[in-house]
Amino acid sequence: MSYSKTDLFNLALAEVPAAAVVSDAENSPEAKACRRFYAACLSELIDRYNWRFAVKQAVLAELTNTRDTEWAFAYQVPSDCAKPLAIVVAQWMQAYPAEPGEAYAADLLNGRAIPYDLQGTKLFTNEEDAILRYVRNDIVATDLPPLVAKALYLDLAARVSGFLTQRDERKAALLGLARDALEEARVMDRQRQPATAERTPDWIKARA
């Protein structure tokens, strides 16, 4: 099940409680209050945890290396990258075919993550044919799994409640519910992560 932005506004307003909206773009006080806080709620939610649905991988486009005395390669950071997580190399796709690219760099390299440096929209590393695992910046309402959406609309409800009603006790209660929902969503997301393989492929051993 997925929710539209209007759905999330109405779920939040029901918790306040306040009147529902027909459209997230309408000019009612309730819609304006939700719009005022929605972007911040979504941005902070994505930033708090590396949600599985928000993480993707991309083969990086190589650029002219302006720091060739420090790094072997330079790459363009994808335009939809909000936060880089790790450099992934092609061999991982072969070593872990069941969940290609889903394990984290530090896990697969037993704590020896591939180093890189960011400079604006350029990424420098010593890894050839690098693949970047990152959190994307184009998340919309319909991307959110139900439990993550719940954490969002409860946080939005708390902020809207304080703005529309000035009822501090209701705002505090909603903030508590939002924290609980966030933790529940994190637990569920962790349970859906693939287990880290115990074996270490020969190509990784050779790096040691």
CSV table of C-alpha atoms in Angstrom, one decimal:
chain,number,residue,atom,x,y,z
A,1,MET,CA,0.0,0.0,0.0
A,2,SER,CA,1.3,3.5,-0.8
A,3,TYR,CA,0.0,6.9,0.2
A,4,SER,CA,-0.2,10.1,-1.8
A,5,LYS,CA,0.9,13.4,-0.2
A,6,THR,CA,-2.8,14.3,0.3
A,7,ASP,CA,-3.3,10.9,2.1
A,8,LEU,CA,-0.4,11.8,4.4
A,9,PHE,CA,-1.8,15.2,5.1
A,10,ASN,CA,-5.1,13.8,6.1
A,11,LEU,CA,-3.6,11.0,8.2
A,12,ALA,CA,-1.7,13.7,10.1
A,13,LEU,CA,-4.7,16.0,10.4
A,14,ALA,CA,-6.8,13.2,11.8
A,15,GLU,CA,-4.3,12.8,14.6
A,16,VAL,CA,-4.4,16.5,15.5
A,17,PRO,CA,-7.5,16.4,15.1
A,18,ALA,CA,-8.3,18.9,12.4
A,19,ALA,CA,-10.4,19.1,9.3
A,20,ALA,CA,-9.4,17.0,6.3
A,21,VAL,CA,-8.2,18.4,3.0
A,22,VAL,CA,-9.4,17.6,-0.5
A,23,SER,CA,-6.0,18.4,-2.1
A,24,ASP,CA,-2.5,18.9,-0.7
A,25,ALA,CA,-2.3,22.1,-2.9
A,26,GLU,CA,-5.5,23.8,-1.6
A,27,ASN,CA,-5.5,27.0,0.3
A,28,SER,CA,-7.1,25.9,3.5
A,29,PRO,CA,-5.3,26.6,6.8
A,30,GLU,CA,-4.9,22.9,7.3
A,31,ALA,CA,-3.3,22.3,3.9
A,32,LYS,CA,-1.0,25.4,4.4
A,33,ALA,CA,0.1,24.1,7.8
A,34,CYS,CA,0.9,20.7,6.4
A,35,ARG,CA,2.8,22.1,3.5
A,36,ARG,CA,4.8,24.3,5.8
A,37,PHE,CA,6.3,21.3,7.6
A,38,TYR,CA,6.0,18.4,5.2
A,39,ALA,CA,9.3,18.9,3.3
A,40,ALA,CA,11.3,19.2,6.6
A,41,CYS,CA,9.6,16.1,8.0
A,42,LEU,CA,10.4,14.0,4.9
A,43,SER,CA,14.0,15.3,4.7
A,44,GLU,CA,14.7,14.6,8.3
A,45,LEU,CA,13.1,11.1,8.1
A,46,ILE,CA,15.3,10.1,5.2
A,47,ASP,CA,18.4,11.5,6.8
A,48,ARG,CA,17.9,9.7,10.1
A,49,TYR,CA,18.4,6.2,8.7
A,50,ASN,CA,19.6,4.5,5.5
A,51,TRP,CA,16.2,3.2,4.5
A,52,ARG,CA,16.3,0.2,2.2
A,53,PHE,CA,13.8,1.8,-0.2
A,54,ALA,CA,15.8,5.0,-0.4
A,55,VAL,CA,19.2,3.4,-1.3
A,56,LYS,CA,20.3,2.7,-4.8
A,57,GLN,CA,23.4,2.0,-6.8
A,58,ALA,CA,24.8,3.5,-10.0
A,59,VAL,CA,27.9,2.9,-12.1
A,60,LEU,CA,29.8,6.2,-11.9
A,61,ALA,CA,30.8,8.1,-15.0
A,62,GLU,CA,34.6,8.8,-15.1
A,63,LEU,CA,35.8,12.4,-15.2
A,64,THR,CA,39.2,14.0,-15.9
A,65,ASN,CA,41.2,13.4,-12.7
A,66,THR,CA,42.4,16.7,-11.3
A,67,ARG,CA,43.9,15.1,-8.2
A,68,ASP,CA,46.0,12.4,-9.9
A,69,THR,CA,48.7,12.7,-7.3
A,70,GLU,CA,46.3,11.6,-4.6
A,71,TRP,CA,43.7,9.4,-6.3
A,72,ALA,CA,43.7,7.1,-9.3
A,73,PHE,CA,40.2,7.9,-10.6
A,74,ALA,CA,37.7,10.7,-10.6
A,75,TYR,CA,33.9,10.2,-11.1
A,76,GLN,CA,30.7,12.3,-11.4
A,77,VAL,CA,28.4,11.9,-8.4
A,78,PRO,CA,24.9,11.0,-9.6
A,79,SER,CA,22.5,14.0,-9.7
A,80,ASP,CA,20.0,12.2,-7.4
A,81,CYS,CA,22.6,11.4,-4.7
A,82,ALA,CA,21.7,12.9,-1.3
A,83,LYS,CA,24.2,10.9,0.8
A,84,PRO,CA,27.0,8.5,-0.4
A,85,LEU,CA,27.3,5.3,1.6
A,86,ALA,CA,30.0,3.2,0.0
A,87,ILE,CA,31.9,2.3,-3.1
A,88,VAL,CA,30.8,-1.0,-4.5
A,89,VAL,CA,32.9,-3.0,-7.0
A,90,ALA,CA,31.7,-5.3,-9.8
A,91,GLN,CA,33.0,-8.5,-8.2
A,92,TRP,CA,30.4,-8.1,-5.4
A,93,MET,CA,27.7,-8.8,-7.9
A,94,GLN,CA,29.3,-12.1,-8.8
A,95,ALA,CA,30.2,-13.1,-5.2
A,96,TYR,CA,26.7,-12.4,-3.8
A,97,PRO,CA,24.3,-13.2,-6.7
A,98,ALA,CA,21.3,-13.7,-4.5
A,99,GLU,CA,21.3,-10.1,-3.3
A,100,PRO,CA,23.5,-8.3,-5.8
A,101,GLY,CA,25.0,-5.2,-4.3
A,102,GLU,CA,22.8,-5.2,-1.2
A,103,ALA,CA,25.6,-5.8,1.4
A,104,TYR,CA,27.5,-2.8,2.7
A,105,ALA,CA,31.1,-2.1,1.8
A,106,ALA,CA,32.4,-2.4,5.4
A,107,ASP,CA,30.7,-5.7,5.9
A,108,LEU,CA,32.1,-7.3,2.7
A,109,LEU,CA,35.6,-6.0,3.3
A,110,ASN,CA,35.5,-7.0,7.0
A,111,GLY,CA,35.7,-3.4,8.1
A,112,ARG,CA,38.1,-2.3,5.3
A,113,ALA,CA,35.8,0.0,3.3
A,114,ILE,CA,37.0,1.4,0.0
A,115,PRO,CA,38.3,4.9,0.6
A,116,TYR,CA,37.0,7.9,-1.4
A,117,ASP,CA,36.8,11.6,-1.1
A,118,LEU,CA,34.0,14.0,-2.2
A,119,GLN,CA,34.7,17.4,-3.7
A,120,GLY,CA,31.5,19.1,-4.8
A,121,THR,CA,29.9,16.8,-7.4
A,122,LYS,CA,33.2,14.8,-8.0
A,123,LEU,CA,34.2,11.6,-6.2
A,124,PHE,CA,37.8,10.6,-6.1
A,125,THR,CA,38.9,7.0,-5.3
A,126,ASN,CA,41.5,4.4,-6.3
A,127,GLU,CA,38.8,2.0,-7.5
A,128,GLU,CA,38.4,1.4,-11.2
A,129,ASP,CA,34.9,1.0,-12.6
A,130,ALA,CA,33.5,2.2,-9.3
A,131,ILE,CA,29.8,1.8,-8.4
A,132,LEU,CA,28.4,4.1,-5.8
A,133,ARG,CA,25.8,3.0,-3.2
A,134,TYR,CA,23.9,6.0,-2.0
A,135,VAL,CA,20.8,7.5,-0.5
A,136,ARG,CA,18.7,9.2,-3.3
A,137,ASN,CA,17.3,12.7,-3.0
A,138,ASP,CA,14.1,12.3,-5.1
A,139,ILE,CA,11.9,10.4,-2.5
A,140,VAL,CA,8.2,11.1,-2.9
A,141,ALA,CA,5.2,10.1,-0.7
A,142,THR,CA,4.3,7.0,-2.8
A,143,ASP,CA,7.8,5.6,-2.2
A,144,LEU,CA,7.3,5.3,1.5
A,145,PRO,CA,6.5,1.8,3.0
A,146,PRO,CA,3.5,1.9,5.3
A,147,LEU,CA,5.5,2.0,8.6
A,148,VAL,CA,7.8,4.7,7.3
A,149,ALA,CA,4.8,6.7,6.2
A,150,LYS,CA,3.3,6.3,9.6
A,151,ALA,CA,6.4,7.8,11.2
A,152,LEU,CA,6.2,10.7,8.8
A,153,TYR,CA,2.6,11.5,9.3
A,154,LEU,CA,2.8,11.3,13.1
A,155,ASP,CA,5.8,13.7,13.0
A,156,LEU,CA,3.9,16.0,10.7
A,157,ALA,CA,0.9,15.8,13.0
A,158,ALA,CA,2.9,16.9,15.9
A,159,ARG,CA,4.3,19.9,14.1
A,160,VAL,CA,0.9,20.8,12.6
A,161,SER,CA,-0.8,20.4,16.0
A,162,GLY,CA,1.5,22.9,17.6
A,163,PHE,CA,0.9,25.3,14.8
A,164,LEU,CA,-2.9,25.0,14.5
A,165,THR,CA,-4.0,24.3,18.0
A,166,GLN,CA,-1.1,25.5,20.3
A,167,ARG,CA,-1.9,22.4,22.5
A,168,ASP,CA,1.4,21.5,23.9
A,169,GLU,CA,0.2,18.3,25.5
A,170,ARG,CA,-1.1,16.9,22.3
A,171,LYS,CA,2.0,17.9,20.4
A,172,ALA,CA,4.1,16.1,23.0
A,173,ALA,CA,2.0,13.0,22.8
A,174,LEU,CA,2.2,13.0,19.0
A,175,LEU,CA,6.0,13.4,19.2
A,176,GLY,CA,6.2,10.3,21.4
A,177,LEU,CA,4.1,8.3,19.0
A,178,ALA,CA,6.3,9.5,16.1
A,179,ARG,CA,9.4,8.3,17.9
A,180,ASP,CA,7.9,4.9,18.5
A,181,ALA,CA,6.7,4.6,14.9
A,182,LEU,CA,10.2,5.6,13.7
A,183,GLU,CA,11.8,2.8,15.8
A,184,GLU,CA,9.2,0.3,14.6
A,185,ALA,CA,10.0,1.2,11.0
A,186,ARG,CA,13.7,0.9,11.6
A,187,VAL,CA,13.3,-2.6,13.1
A,188,MET,CA,11.2,-3.7,10.2
A,189,ASP,CA,13.7,-2.3,7.7
A,190,ARG,CA,16.6,-4.0,9.4
A,191,GLN,CA,14.8,-7.3,9.3
A,192,ARG,CA,14.4,-7.0,5.6
A,193,GLN,CA,18.1,-6.5,5.1
A,194,PRO,CA,19.9,-9.5,3.6
A,195,ALA,CA,22.1,-11.4,6.0
A,196,THR,CA,25.8,-10.7,5.6
A,197,ALA,CA,27.5,-13.7,4.0
A,198,GLU,CA,30.0,-15.5,6.4
A,199,ARG,CA,32.4,-16.6,3.7
A,200,THR,CA,35.0,-14.2,2.3
A,201,PRO,CA,35.6,-14.5,-1.5
A,202,ASP,CA,39.1,-15.1,-2.7
A,203,TRP,CA,39.2,-11.7,-4.4
A,204,ILE,CA,38.5,-9.9,-1.1
A,205,LYS,CA,41.2,-12.0,0.7
A,206,ALA,CA,43.7,-10.9,-2.0
A,207,ARG,CA,43.1,-7.3,-1.0
A,208,ALA,CA,44.2,-7.9,2.6
